[in-house]
PDB file of C-alpha atoms in Angstrom:
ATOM      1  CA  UNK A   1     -30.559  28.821  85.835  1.00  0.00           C
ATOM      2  CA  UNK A   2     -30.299  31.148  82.458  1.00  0.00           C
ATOM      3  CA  UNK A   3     -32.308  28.577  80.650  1.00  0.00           C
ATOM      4  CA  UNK A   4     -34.888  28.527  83.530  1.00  0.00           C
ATOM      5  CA  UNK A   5     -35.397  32.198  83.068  1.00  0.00           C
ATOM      6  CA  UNK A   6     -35.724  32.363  79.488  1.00  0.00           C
ATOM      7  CA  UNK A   7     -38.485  29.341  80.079  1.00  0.00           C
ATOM      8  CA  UNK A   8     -40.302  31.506  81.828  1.00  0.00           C
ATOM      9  CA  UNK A   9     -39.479  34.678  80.498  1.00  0.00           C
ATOM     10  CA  UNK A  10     -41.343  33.082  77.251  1.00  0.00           C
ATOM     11  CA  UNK A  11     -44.563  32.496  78.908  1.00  0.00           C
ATOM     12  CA  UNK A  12     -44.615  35.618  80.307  1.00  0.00           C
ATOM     13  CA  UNK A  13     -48.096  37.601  79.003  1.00  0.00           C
ATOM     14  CA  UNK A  14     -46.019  40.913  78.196  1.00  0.00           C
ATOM     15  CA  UNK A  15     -45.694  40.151  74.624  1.00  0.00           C
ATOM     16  CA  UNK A  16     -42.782  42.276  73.812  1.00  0.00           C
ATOM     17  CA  UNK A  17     -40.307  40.518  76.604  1.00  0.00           C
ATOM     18  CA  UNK A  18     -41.383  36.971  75.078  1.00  0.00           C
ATOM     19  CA  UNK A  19     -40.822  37.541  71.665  1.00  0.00           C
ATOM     20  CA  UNK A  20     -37.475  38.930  72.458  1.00  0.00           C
ATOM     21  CA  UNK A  21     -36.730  36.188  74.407  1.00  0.00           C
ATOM     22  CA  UNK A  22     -37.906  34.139  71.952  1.00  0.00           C
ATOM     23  CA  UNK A  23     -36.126  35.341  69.225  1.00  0.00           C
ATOM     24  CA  UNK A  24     -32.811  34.972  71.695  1.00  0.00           C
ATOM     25  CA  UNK A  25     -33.346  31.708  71.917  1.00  0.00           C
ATOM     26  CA  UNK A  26     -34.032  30.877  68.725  1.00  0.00           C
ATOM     27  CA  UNK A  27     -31.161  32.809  67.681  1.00  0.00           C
ATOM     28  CA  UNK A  28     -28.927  30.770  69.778  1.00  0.00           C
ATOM     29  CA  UNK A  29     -30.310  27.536  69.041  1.00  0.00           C
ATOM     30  CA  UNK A  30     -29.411  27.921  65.239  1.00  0.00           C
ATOM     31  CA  UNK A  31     -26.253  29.529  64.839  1.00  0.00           C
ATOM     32  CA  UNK A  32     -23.182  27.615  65.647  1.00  0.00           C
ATOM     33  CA  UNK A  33     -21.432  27.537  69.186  1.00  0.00           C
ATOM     34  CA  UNK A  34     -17.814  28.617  67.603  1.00  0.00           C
ATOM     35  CA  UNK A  35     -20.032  31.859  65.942  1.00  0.00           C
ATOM     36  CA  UNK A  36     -20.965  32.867  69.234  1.00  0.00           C
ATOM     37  CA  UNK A  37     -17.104  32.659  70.844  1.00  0.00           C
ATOM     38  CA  UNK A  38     -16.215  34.841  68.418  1.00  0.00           C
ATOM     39  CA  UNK A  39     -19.106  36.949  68.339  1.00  0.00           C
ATOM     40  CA  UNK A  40     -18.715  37.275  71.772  1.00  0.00           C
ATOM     41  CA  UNK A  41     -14.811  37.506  72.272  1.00  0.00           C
ATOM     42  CA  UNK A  42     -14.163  39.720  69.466  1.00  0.00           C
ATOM     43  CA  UNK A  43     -17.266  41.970  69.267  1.00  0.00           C
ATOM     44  CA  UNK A  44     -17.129  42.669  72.657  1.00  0.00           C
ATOM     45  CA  UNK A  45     -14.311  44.976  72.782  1.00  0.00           C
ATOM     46  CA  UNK A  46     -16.210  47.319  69.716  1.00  0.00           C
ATOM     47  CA  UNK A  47     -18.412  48.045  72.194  1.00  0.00           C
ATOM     48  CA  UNK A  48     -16.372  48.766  75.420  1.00  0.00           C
ATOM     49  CA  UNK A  49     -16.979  44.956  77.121  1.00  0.00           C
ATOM     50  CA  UNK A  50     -13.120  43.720  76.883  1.00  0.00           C
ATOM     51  CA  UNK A  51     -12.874  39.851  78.007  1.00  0.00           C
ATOM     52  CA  UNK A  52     -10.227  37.714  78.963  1.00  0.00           C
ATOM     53  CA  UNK A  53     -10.897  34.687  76.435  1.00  0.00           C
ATOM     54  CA  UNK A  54     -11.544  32.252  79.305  1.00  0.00           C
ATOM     55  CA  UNK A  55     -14.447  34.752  80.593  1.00  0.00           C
ATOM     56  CA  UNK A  56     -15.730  34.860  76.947  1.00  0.00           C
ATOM     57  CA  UNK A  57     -15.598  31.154  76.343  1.00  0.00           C
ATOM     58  CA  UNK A  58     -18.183  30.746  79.652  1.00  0.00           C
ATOM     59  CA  UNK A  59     -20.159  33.384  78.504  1.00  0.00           C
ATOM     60  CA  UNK A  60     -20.782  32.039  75.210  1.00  0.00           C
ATOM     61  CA  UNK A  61     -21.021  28.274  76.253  1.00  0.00           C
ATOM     62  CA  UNK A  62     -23.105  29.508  79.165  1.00  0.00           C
ATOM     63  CA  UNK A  63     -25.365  31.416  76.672  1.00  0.00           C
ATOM     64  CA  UNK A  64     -25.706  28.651  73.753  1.00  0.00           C
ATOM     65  CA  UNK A  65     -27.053  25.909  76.635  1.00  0.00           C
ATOM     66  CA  UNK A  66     -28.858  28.238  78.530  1.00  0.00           C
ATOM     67  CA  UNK A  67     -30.793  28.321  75.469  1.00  0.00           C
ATOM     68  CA  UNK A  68     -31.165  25.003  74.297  1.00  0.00           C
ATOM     69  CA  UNK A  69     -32.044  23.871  78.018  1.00  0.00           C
ATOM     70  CA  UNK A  70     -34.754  26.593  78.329  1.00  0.00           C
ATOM     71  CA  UNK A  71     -36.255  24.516  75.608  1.00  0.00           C
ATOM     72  CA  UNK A  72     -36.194  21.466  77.697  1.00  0.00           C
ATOM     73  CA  UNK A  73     -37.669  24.147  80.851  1.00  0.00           C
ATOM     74  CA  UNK A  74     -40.247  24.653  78.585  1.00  0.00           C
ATOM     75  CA  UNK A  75     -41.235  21.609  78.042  1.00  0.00           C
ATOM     76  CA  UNK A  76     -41.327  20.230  81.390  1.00  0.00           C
ATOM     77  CA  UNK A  77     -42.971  23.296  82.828  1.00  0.00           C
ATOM     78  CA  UNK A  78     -45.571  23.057  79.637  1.00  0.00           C
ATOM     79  CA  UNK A  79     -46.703  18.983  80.346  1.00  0.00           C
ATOM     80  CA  UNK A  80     -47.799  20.328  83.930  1.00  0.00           C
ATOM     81  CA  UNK A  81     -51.128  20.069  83.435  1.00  0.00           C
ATOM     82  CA  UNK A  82     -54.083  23.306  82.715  1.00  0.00           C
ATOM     83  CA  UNK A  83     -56.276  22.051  85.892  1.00  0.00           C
ATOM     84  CA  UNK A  84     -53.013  23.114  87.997  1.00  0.00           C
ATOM     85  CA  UNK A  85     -52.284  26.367  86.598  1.00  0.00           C
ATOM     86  CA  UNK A  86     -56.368  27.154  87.249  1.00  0.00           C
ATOM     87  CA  UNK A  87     -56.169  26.189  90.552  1.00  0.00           C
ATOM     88  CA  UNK A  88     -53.363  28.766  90.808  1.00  0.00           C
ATOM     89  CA  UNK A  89     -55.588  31.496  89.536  1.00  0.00           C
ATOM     90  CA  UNK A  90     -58.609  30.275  91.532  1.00  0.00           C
ATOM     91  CA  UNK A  91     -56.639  30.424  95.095  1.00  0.00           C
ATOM     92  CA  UNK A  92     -55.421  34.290  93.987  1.00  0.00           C
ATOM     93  CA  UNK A  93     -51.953  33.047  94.021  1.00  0.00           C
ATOM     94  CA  UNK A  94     -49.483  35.633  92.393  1.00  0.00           C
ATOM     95  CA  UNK A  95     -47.803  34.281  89.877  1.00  0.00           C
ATOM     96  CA  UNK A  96     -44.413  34.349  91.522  1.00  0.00           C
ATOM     97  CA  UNK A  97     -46.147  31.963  93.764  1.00  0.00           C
ATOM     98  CA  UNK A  98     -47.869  30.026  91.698  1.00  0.00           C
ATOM     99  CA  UNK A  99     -44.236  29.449  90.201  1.00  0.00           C
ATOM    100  CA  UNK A 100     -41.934  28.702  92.836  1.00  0.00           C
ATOM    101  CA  UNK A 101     -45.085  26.374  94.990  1.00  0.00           C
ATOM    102  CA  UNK A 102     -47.167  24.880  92.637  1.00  0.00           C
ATOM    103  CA  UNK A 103     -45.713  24.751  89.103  1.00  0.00           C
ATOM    104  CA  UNK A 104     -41.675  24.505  89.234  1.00  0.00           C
ATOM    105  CA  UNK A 105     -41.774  21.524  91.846  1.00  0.00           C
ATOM    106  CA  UNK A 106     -43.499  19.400  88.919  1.00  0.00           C
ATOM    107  CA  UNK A 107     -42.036  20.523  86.465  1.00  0.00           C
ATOM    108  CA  UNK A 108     -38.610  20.627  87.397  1.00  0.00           C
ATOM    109  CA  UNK A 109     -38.272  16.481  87.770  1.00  0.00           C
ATOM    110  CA  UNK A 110     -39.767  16.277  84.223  1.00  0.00           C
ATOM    111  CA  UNK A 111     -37.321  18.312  82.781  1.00  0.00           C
ATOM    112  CA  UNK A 112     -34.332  16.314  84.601  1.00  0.00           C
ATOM    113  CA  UNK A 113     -34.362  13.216  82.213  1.00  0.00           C
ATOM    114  CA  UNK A 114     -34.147  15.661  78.939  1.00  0.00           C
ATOM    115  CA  UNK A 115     -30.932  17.543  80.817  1.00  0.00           C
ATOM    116  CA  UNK A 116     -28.843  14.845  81.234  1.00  0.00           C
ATOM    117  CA  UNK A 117     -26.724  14.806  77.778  1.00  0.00           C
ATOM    118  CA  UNK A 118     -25.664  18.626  78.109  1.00  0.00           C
ATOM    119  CA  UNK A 119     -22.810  18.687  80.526  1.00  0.00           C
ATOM    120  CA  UNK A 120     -21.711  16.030  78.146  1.00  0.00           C
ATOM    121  CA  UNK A 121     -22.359  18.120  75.319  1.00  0.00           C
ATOM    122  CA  UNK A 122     -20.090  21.227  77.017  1.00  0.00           C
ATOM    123  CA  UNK A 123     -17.606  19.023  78.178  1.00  0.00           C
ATOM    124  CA  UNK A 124     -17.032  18.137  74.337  1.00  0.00           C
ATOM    125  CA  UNK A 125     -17.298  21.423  72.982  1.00  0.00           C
ATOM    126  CA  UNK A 126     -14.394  22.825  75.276  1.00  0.00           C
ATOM    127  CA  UNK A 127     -11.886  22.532  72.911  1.00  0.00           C
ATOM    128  CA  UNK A 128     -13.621  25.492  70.463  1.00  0.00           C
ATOM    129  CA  UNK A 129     -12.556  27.608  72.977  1.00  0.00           C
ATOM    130  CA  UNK A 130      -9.125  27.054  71.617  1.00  0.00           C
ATOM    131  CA  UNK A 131     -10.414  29.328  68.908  1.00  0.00           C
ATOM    132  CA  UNK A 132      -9.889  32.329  71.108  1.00  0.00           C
ATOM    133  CA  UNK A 133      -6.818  31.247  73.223  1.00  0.00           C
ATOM    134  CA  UNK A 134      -8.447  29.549  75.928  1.00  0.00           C
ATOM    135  CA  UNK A 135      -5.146  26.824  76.549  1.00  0.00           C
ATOM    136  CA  UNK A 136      -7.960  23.498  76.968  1.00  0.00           C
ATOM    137  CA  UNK A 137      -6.630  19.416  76.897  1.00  0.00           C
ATOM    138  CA  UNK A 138      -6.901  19.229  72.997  1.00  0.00           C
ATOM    139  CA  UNK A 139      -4.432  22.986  73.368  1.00  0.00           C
ATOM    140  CA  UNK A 140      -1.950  21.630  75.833  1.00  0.00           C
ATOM    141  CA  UNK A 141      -1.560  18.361  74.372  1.00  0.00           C
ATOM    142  CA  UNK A 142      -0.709  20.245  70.582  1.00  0.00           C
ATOM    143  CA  UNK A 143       1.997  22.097  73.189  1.00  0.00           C
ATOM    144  CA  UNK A 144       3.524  19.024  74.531  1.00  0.00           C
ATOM    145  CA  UNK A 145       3.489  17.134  71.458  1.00  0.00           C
ATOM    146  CA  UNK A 146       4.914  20.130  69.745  1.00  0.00           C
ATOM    147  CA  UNK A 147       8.034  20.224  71.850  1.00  0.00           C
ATOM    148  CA  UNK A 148       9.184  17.042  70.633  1.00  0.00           C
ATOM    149  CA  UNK A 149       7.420  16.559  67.489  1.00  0.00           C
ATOM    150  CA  UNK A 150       5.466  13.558  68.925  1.00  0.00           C
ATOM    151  CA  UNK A 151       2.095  13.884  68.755  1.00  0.00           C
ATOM    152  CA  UNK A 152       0.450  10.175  69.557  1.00  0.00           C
ATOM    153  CA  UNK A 153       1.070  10.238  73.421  1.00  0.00           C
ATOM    154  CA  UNK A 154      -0.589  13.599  74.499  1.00  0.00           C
ATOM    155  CA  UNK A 155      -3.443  13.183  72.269  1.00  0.00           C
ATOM    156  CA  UNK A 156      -3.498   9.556  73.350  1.00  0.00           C
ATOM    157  CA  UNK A 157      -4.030  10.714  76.860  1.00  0.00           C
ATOM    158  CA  UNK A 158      -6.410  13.334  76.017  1.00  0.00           C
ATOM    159  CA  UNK A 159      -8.229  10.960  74.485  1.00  0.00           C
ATOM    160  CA  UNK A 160      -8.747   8.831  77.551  1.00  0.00           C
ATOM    161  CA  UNK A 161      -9.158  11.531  79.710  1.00  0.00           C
ATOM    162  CA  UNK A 162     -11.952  12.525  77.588  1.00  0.00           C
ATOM    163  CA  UNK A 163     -13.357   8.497  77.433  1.00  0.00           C
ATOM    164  CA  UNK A 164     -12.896   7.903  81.183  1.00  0.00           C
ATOM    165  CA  UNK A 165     -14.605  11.438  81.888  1.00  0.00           C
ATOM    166  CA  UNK A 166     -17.671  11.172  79.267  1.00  0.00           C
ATOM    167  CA  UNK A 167     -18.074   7.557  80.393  1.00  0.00           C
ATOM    168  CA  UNK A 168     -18.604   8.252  83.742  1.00  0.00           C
ATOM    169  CA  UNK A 169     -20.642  11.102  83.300  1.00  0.00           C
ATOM    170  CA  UNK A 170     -23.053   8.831  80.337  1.00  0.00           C
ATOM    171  CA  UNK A 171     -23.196   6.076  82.992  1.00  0.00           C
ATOM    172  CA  UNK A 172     -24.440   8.278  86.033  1.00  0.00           C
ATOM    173  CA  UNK A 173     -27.235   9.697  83.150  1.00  0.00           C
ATOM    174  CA  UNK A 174     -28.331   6.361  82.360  1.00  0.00           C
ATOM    175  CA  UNK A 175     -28.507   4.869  85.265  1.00  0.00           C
ATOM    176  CA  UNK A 176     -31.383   7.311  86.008  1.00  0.00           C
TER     177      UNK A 176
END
């Protein structure tokens, strides 16, 4: 939904709002994920905004996809074509409407297909979070294994749960 507003927030005509946007985005886009934990978990605080880490972990995740699938947004809600946006402005629709009636239901299915690898992607990057205390698999497996100094089973396991979990979730994206 965040990336969804920042599409649109970048196409907005107030220049100001989009270049700020922009520059969010772009922001997020090129700095790395485990920057933005800590940036997010341990900055925070200076400020007055105290986190547990588990809140600051979804907040940063949340933040670094949002942007990188307003860039898919984008793109979807940029291939519908000029003649519809014109017929927008020819009808007097606001542009609210012209939004939520004319443009998002076409654009919206074109941006599906380029969506489909990023709850793979933040499924994989949950263990970063381990960064900041957030007890993940990768975490609680280091625990177990750490208990009797055997390491193979737990990460063996995590492993799998990982495989069975990304392998499902590849198939169900392909199969579309």
């Amino acid at each position: 939904v965040l990336g969804l507003v920042f599409a649109i927030a970048q196409r907005t005509p107030f220049r100001p709002l989009t270049v700020t946007v922009r520059e969010l985005v772009e922001f997020l886009r090129s700095t790395p994920l485990v920057l933005q934990i800590f940036f997010v978990y341990y900055v925070g605080p200076e400020y007055g905004v105290s986190l547990s880490p588990w809140v600051a972990g979804m907040i940063a995740i949340g933040l670094h996809y949002a942007a990188y699938l307003s860039e898919v947004y984008r793109g979807g809600i940029e291939s519908v074509p000029k003649g519809q946006w014109e017929a927008c402005t020819a009808i007097n629709l606001t542009t609210a409407q012209t939004y939520r009636r004319i443009i998002l239901p076409q654009a919206l299915p074109l941006s599906v297909a380029g969506m489909g690898n990023y709850p793979i992607s933040i499924f994989k990057d949950t263990p970063m979070l381990s960064v900041i205390g957030v007890a993940e698999l990768m975490q609680a497996a280091t625990a177990i294994g750490g208990q009797n100094y055997r390491y193979l089973e737990p990460y063996t396991i995590v492993g799998v749960v990982f495989l069975v979990n990304l392998a499902g979730s590849s198939a169900c994206v392909h199969s579309r």
